mmCIF file of C-alpha atoms in Angstrom:
data_model
loop_
_atom_site.group_PDB
_atom_site.id
_atom_site.type_symbol
_atom_site.label_atom_id
_atom_site.label_comp_id
_atom_site.label_asym_id
_atom_site.label_seq_id
_atom_site.Cartn_x
_atom_site.Cartn_y
_atom_site.Cartn_z
ATOM 1 C CA ASP A 1 100.696 88.735 81.253
ATOM 2 C CA THR A 2 102.415 88.875 84.628
ATOM 3 C CA ALA A 3 99.840 89.310 87.384
ATOM 4 C CA VAL A 4 102.087 90.673 90.144
ATOM 5 C CA SER A 5 105.503 91.913 89.119
ATOM 6 C CA GLN A 6 108.419 93.190 91.162
ATOM 7 C CA THR A 7 111.611 94.955 90.229
ATOM 8 C CA PRO A 8 114.397 94.301 90.690
ATOM 9 C CA LYS A 9 114.577 90.536 91.168
ATOM 10 C CA TYR A 10 117.990 90.791 92.793
ATOM 11 C CA LEU A 11 119.426 93.703 94.730
ATOM 12 C CA VAL A 12 122.944 93.733 96.143
ATOM 13 C CA THR A 13 124.012 96.821 98.024
ATOM 14 C CA GLN A 14 126.263 98.160 100.729
ATOM 15 C CA MET A 15 125.271 98.813 104.316
ATOM 16 C CA GLY A 16 123.984 102.330 104.812
ATOM 17 C CA ASN A 17 122.594 102.756 101.310
ATOM 18 C CA ASP A 18 118.990 103.570 100.430
ATOM 19 C CA LYS A 19 117.118 101.356 97.977
ATOM 20 C CA SER A 20 113.642 100.866 96.574
ATOM 21 C CA ILE A 21 111.671 97.865 95.375
ATOM 22 C CA LYS A 22 108.753 98.365 93.027
ATOM 23 C CA CYS A 23 105.613 96.282 92.744
ATOM 24 C CA GLU A 24 102.795 96.382 90.228
ATOM 25 C CA GLN A 25 99.692 94.250 89.852
ATOM 26 C CA ASN A 26 97.427 94.071 86.814
ATOM 27 C CA LEU A 27 94.685 92.022 88.473
ATOM 28 C CA GLY A 28 92.512 94.975 89.412
ATOM 29 C CA HIS A 29 92.897 94.121 93.085
ATOM 30 C CA ASP A 30 92.195 96.612 95.856
ATOM 31 C CA THR A 31 94.647 95.348 98.458
ATOM 32 C CA MET A 32 98.402 94.991 98.268
ATOM 33 C CA TYR A 33 100.969 93.687 100.730
ATOM 34 C CA TRP A 34 104.651 93.443 101.490
ATOM 35 C CA TYR A 35 105.998 90.282 103.131
ATOM 36 C CA LYS A 36 109.524 89.487 104.267
ATOM 37 C CA GLN A 37 110.953 85.966 104.016
ATOM 38 C CA ASP A 38 113.991 85.437 106.194
ATOM 39 C CA SER A 39 116.881 83.029 105.746
ATOM 40 C CA LYS A 40 114.898 80.267 107.470
ATOM 41 C CA LYS A 41 112.099 80.721 104.936
ATOM 42 C CA PHE A 42 109.712 82.220 107.471
ATOM 43 C CA LEU A 43 107.236 84.645 105.887
ATOM 44 C CA LYS A 44 105.900 87.597 107.785
ATOM 45 C CA ILE A 45 103.667 90.511 106.844
ATOM 46 C CA MET A 46 105.207 93.954 106.835
ATOM 47 C CA PHE A 47 102.584 96.246 105.356
ATOM 48 C CA SER A 48 99.140 96.145 103.801
ATOM 49 C CA TYR A 49 97.434 98.792 101.689
ATOM 50 C CA ASN A 50 93.807 98.944 100.692
ATOM 51 C CA ASN A 51 92.984 101.408 97.922
ATOM 52 C CA LYS A 52 96.164 103.355 98.607
ATOM 53 C CA GLU A 53 95.444 103.540 102.335
ATOM 54 C CA LEU A 54 97.803 101.924 104.844
ATOM 55 C CA ILE A 55 95.935 99.210 106.749
ATOM 56 C CA ILE A 56 98.653 97.178 108.422
ATOM 57 C CA ASN A 57 102.007 98.346 109.639
ATOM 58 C CA GLU A 58 103.593 95.544 111.595
ATOM 59 C CA THR A 59 106.524 96.199 113.898
ATOM 60 C CA VAL A 60 108.792 97.226 111.096
ATOM 61 C CA PRO A 61 111.639 99.744 111.601
ATOM 62 C CA ASN A 62 110.936 103.280 110.432
ATOM 63 C CA ARG A 63 113.653 102.823 107.854
ATOM 64 C CA PHE A 64 111.073 100.926 105.809
ATOM 65 C CA SER A 65 108.518 103.137 104.123
ATOM 66 C CA PRO A 66 105.870 101.857 101.746
ATOM 67 C CA LYS A 67 104.267 104.105 99.171
ATOM 68 C CA SER A 68 101.207 103.451 97.061
ATOM 69 C CA PRO A 69 100.814 106.003 94.240
ATOM 70 C CA ASP A 70 97.704 104.172 93.010
ATOM 71 C CA LYS A 71 95.991 100.917 93.849
ATOM 72 C CA ALA A 72 97.967 99.002 91.221
ATOM 73 C CA HIS A 73 101.351 99.954 92.640
ATOM 74 C CA LEU A 74 103.007 99.500 96.003
ATOM 75 C CA ASN A 75 106.649 100.399 96.404
ATOM 76 C CA LEU A 76 108.973 99.761 99.324
ATOM 77 C CA HIS A 77 111.740 102.176 100.167
ATOM 78 C CA ILE A 78 114.423 101.206 102.639
ATOM 79 C CA ASN A 79 116.773 103.757 104.193
ATOM 80 C CA SER A 80 120.137 103.121 105.804
ATOM 81 C CA LEU A 81 120.235 99.440 104.925
ATOM 82 C CA GLU A 82 121.553 97.045 107.565
ATOM 83 C CA LEU A 83 122.954 93.534 107.314
ATOM 84 C CA GLY A 84 119.802 92.158 108.945
ATOM 85 C CA ASP A 85 117.667 93.520 106.117
ATOM 86 C CA SER A 86 119.010 90.803 103.843
ATOM 87 C CA ALA A 87 115.992 88.702 102.909
ATOM 88 C CA VAL A 88 113.527 88.013 100.128
ATOM 89 C CA TYR A 89 110.765 90.594 99.916
ATOM 90 C CA PHE A 90 107.472 89.576 98.377
ATOM 91 C CA CYS A 91 104.734 91.797 97.128
ATOM 92 C CA ALA A 92 101.219 90.339 96.994
ATOM 93 C CA SER A 93 97.727 91.457 96.110
ATOM 94 C CA SER A 94 94.173 90.331 96.732
ATOM 95 C CA GLN A 95 90.777 91.382 95.463
ATOM 96 C CA ALA A 96 89.466 92.031 98.930
ATOM 97 C CA SER A 97 90.687 91.760 102.480
ATOM 98 C CA GLY A 98 88.457 89.214 104.145
ATOM 99 C CA THR A 99 88.502 85.473 104.626
ATOM 100 C CA THR A 100 86.735 84.182 101.526
ATOM 101 C CA SER A 101 88.269 82.630 98.455
ATOM 102 C CA THR A 102 88.179 85.973 96.685
ATOM 103 C CA ASP A 103 90.659 87.202 99.239
ATOM 104 C CA THR A 104 93.348 84.838 98.022
ATOM 105 C CA GLN A 105 96.651 86.628 97.893
ATOM 106 C CA TYR A 106 98.736 86.316 94.749
ATOM 107 C CA PHE A 107 102.431 86.858 95.126
ATOM 108 C CA GLY A 108 105.035 88.480 92.984
ATOM 109 C CA PRO A 109 108.284 86.660 92.131
ATOM 110 C CA GLY A 110 110.139 88.180 95.086
ATOM 111 C CA THR A 111 113.159 90.454 95.376
ATOM 112 C CA ARG A 112 116.271 88.976 96.943
ATOM 113 C CA LEU A 113 118.017 91.757 98.840
ATOM 114 C CA THR A 114 121.601 91.220 99.931
ATOM 115 C CA VAL A 115 123.246 93.827 102.134
ATOM 116 C CA LEU A 116 127.047 93.619 102.293
ATOM 117 C CA ALA B 1 96.919 84.147 119.435
ATOM 118 C CA GLN B 2 96.393 82.917 115.930
ATOM 119 C CA LYS B 3 99.023 80.416 114.950
ATOM 120 C CA ILE B 4 99.812 77.952 112.199
ATOM 121 C CA THR B 5 101.895 74.859 112.915
ATOM 122 C CA GLN B 6 103.593 72.642 110.365
ATOM 123 C CA THR B 7 105.393 69.898 112.261
ATOM 124 C CA GLN B 8 107.106 68.207 109.315
ATOM 125 C CA PRO B 9 110.248 70.093 108.304
ATOM 126 C CA GLY B 10 110.850 67.604 105.487
ATOM 127 C CA MET B 11 108.971 64.844 103.717
ATOM 128 C CA PHE B 12 110.028 62.282 101.143
ATOM 129 C CA VAL B 13 107.751 60.565 98.672
ATOM 130 C CA GLN B 14 108.236 58.425 95.606
ATOM 131 C CA GLU B 15 106.923 59.509 92.281
ATOM 132 C CA LYS B 16 103.270 58.551 91.670
ATOM 133 C CA GLU B 17 102.557 58.052 95.350
ATOM 134 C CA ALA B 18 100.297 60.247 97.465
ATOM 135 C CA VAL B 19 101.641 62.381 100.285
ATOM 136 C CA THR B 20 99.998 64.303 103.128
ATOM 137 C CA LEU B 21 101.488 67.508 104.493
ATOM 138 C CA ASP B 22 100.245 68.398 107.955
ATOM 139 C CA CYS B 23 98.942 71.740 109.128
ATOM 140 C CA THR B 24 97.219 72.653 112.361
ATOM 141 C CA TYR B 25 95.945 76.054 113.305
ATOM 142 C CA ASP B 26 94.807 77.860 116.372
ATOM 143 C CA THR B 27 92.156 80.543 116.359
ATOM 144 C CA SER B 28 89.063 81.440 118.322
ATOM 145 C CA ASP B 29 87.597 83.333 115.387
ATOM 146 C CA PRO B 30 84.715 81.413 113.728
ATOM 147 C CA SER B 31 85.419 82.924 110.307
ATOM 148 C CA TYR B 32 88.748 82.235 108.702
ATOM 149 C CA GLY B 33 90.334 81.054 105.492
ATOM 150 C CA LEU B 34 93.076 78.477 105.071
ATOM 151 C CA PHE B 35 95.492 78.551 102.153
ATOM 152 C CA TRP B 36 98.318 76.417 100.850
ATOM 153 C CA TYR B 37 101.180 77.809 98.813
ATOM 154 C CA LYS B 38 104.032 76.107 96.984
ATOM 155 C CA GLN B 39 107.481 77.622 96.762
ATOM 156 C CA PRO B 40 109.756 75.826 94.281
ATOM 157 C CA SER B 41 113.505 76.348 94.265
ATOM 158 C CA SER B 42 113.033 79.208 91.807
ATOM 159 C CA GLY B 43 111.518 81.152 94.715
ATOM 160 C CA GLU B 44 108.066 82.261 93.638
ATOM 161 C CA MET B 45 105.014 81.668 95.843
ATOM 162 C CA ILE B 46 102.293 79.762 94.014
ATOM 163 C CA PHE B 47 98.761 79.579 95.394
ATOM 164 C CA LEU B 48 97.452 76.006 95.440
ATOM 165 C CA ILE B 49 94.199 75.685 97.310
ATOM 166 C CA TYR B 50 91.779 77.469 99.630
ATOM 167 C CA GLN B 51 89.392 76.251 102.343
ATOM 168 C CA GLY B 52 86.898 78.479 104.112
ATOM 169 C CA SER B 53 85.927 77.792 107.697
ATOM 170 C CA TYR B 54 82.258 77.522 106.754
ATOM 171 C CA ASP B 55 82.790 75.311 103.723
ATOM 172 C CA GLN B 56 80.976 72.018 104.123
ATOM 173 C CA GLN B 57 83.129 70.100 101.683
ATOM 174 C CA ASN B 58 86.858 69.641 101.477
ATOM 175 C CA ALA B 59 88.478 71.733 98.775
ATOM 176 C CA THR B 60 90.009 70.062 95.738
ATOM 177 C CA GLU B 61 92.100 71.464 92.902
ATOM 178 C CA GLY B 62 93.349 68.880 90.455
ATOM 179 C CA ARG B 63 95.837 66.649 92.277
ATOM 180 C CA TYR B 64 95.588 68.774 95.421
ATOM 181 C CA SER B 65 92.982 68.255 98.082
ATOM 182 C CA LEU B 66 92.610 69.682 101.523
ATOM 183 C CA ASN B 67 91.654 67.369 104.370
ATOM 184 C CA PHE B 68 89.811 69.862 106.580
ATOM 185 C CA GLN B 69 88.975 68.661 110.077
ATOM 186 C CA LYS B 70 87.482 71.647 111.846
ATOM 187 C CA ALA B 71 87.106 70.073 115.278
ATOM 188 C CA ARG B 72 90.762 69.060 115.244
ATOM 189 C CA LYS B 73 91.765 72.418 113.725
ATOM 190 C CA SER B 74 93.714 70.718 111.005
ATOM 191 C CA ALA B 75 93.971 71.471 107.297
ATOM 192 C CA ASN B 76 96.265 68.896 105.758
ATOM 193 C CA LEU B 77 97.261 69.083 102.106
ATOM 194 C CA VAL B 78 97.066 65.865 100.157
ATOM 195 C CA ILE B 79 98.972 65.600 96.888
ATOM 196 C CA SER B 80 97.974 62.592 94.834
ATOM 197 C CA ALA B 81 100.175 60.935 92.216
ATOM 198 C CA SER B 82 103.282 62.941 93.123
ATOM 199 C CA GLN B 83 105.443 64.252 90.314
ATOM 200 C CA LEU B 84 109.087 65.290 90.305
ATOM 201 C CA GLY B 85 107.951 68.878 89.828
ATOM 202 C CA ASP B 86 106.147 68.747 93.170
ATOM 203 C CA SER B 87 109.499 68.965 94.961
ATOM 204 C CA ALA B 88 109.292 72.311 96.760
ATOM 205 C CA MET B 89 108.543 74.055 100.050
ATOM 206 C CA TYR B 90 104.883 74.033 100.993
ATOM 207 C CA PHE B 91 103.388 76.636 103.267
ATOM 208 C CA CYS B 92 100.096 76.554 105.106
ATOM 209 C CA ALA B 93 98.598 79.958 105.900
ATOM 210 C CA MET B 94 95.545 81.358 107.616
ATOM 211 C CA ARG B 95 93.621 84.554 107.312
ATOM 212 C CA TYR B 96 90.977 85.510 109.849
ATOM 213 C CA THR B 97 88.274 88.127 110.099
ATOM 214 C CA GLY B 98 89.430 91.656 110.564
ATOM 215 C CA PHE B 99 93.079 90.916 109.920
ATOM 216 C CA GLN B 100 94.272 91.851 106.490
ATOM 217 C CA LYS B 101 97.203 89.503 106.414
ATOM 218 C CA LEU B 102 98.202 85.892 106.091
ATOM 219 C CA VAL B 103 99.819 84.118 109.003
ATOM 220 C CA PHE B 104 102.180 81.456 107.704
ATOM 221 C CA GLY B 105 103.495 78.208 109.077
ATOM 222 C CA THR B 106 107.182 77.383 108.937
ATOM 223 C CA GLY B 107 106.794 75.256 105.842
ATOM 224 C CA THR B 108 107.472 71.648 104.845
ATOM 225 C CA ARG B 109 110.093 70.753 102.278
ATOM 226 C CA LEU B 110 108.846 67.966 100.020
ATOM 227 C CA LEU B 111 111.234 65.893 97.966
ATOM 228 C CA VAL B 112 109.837 63.610 95.292
ATOM 229 C CA SER B 113 112.169 60.851 94.166
ATOM 230 C CA PRO B 114 111.990 58.880 90.913
#
């Protein structure tokens, strides 16, 4: 009964490769997110989708491209991986996108990406 | 600019004691939500507690309570009767009107000793 799931959990790859991370939520939420957690544990938003529509695109390199085939799925594709892309990537979802308790974001287990 | 500050990089507490993790925030928006998350060594982010800016009472969830002082712009997390399983990173986060994202603090690492 996983609420927000991500695959894979670990991803080790060479510089220059292209990789994808998949995220699925079974909570019926309308909004999904991608966050990046760096080596110092700092979490920062990358993208936000509401009902398959891109809402937030922070200053993320064009090599990162999110895709939402439906509101339960949000995938992250990364082209030409660089050493600095090594991090933990978290997917999250929320029922709505405001400031009330119903807008609590629930996170997936994270994907640890290591670029060699 | 909206900002969350957690000034305690690490905290130690003995089992069964209470501990307070500090969080201050900066926003000029009157409507915002404050959240605390726990990240154990296994890496997942676990939602703990929520406080809305218009809530009159401090939020409580089991052993977790949020000491919300709006005038001071602080939202400290209080964990009562600490358990060994409470050892983890704790993140304070804020969400404000019109911005569909959480802004996180740098986290506090809590270590509970027997």
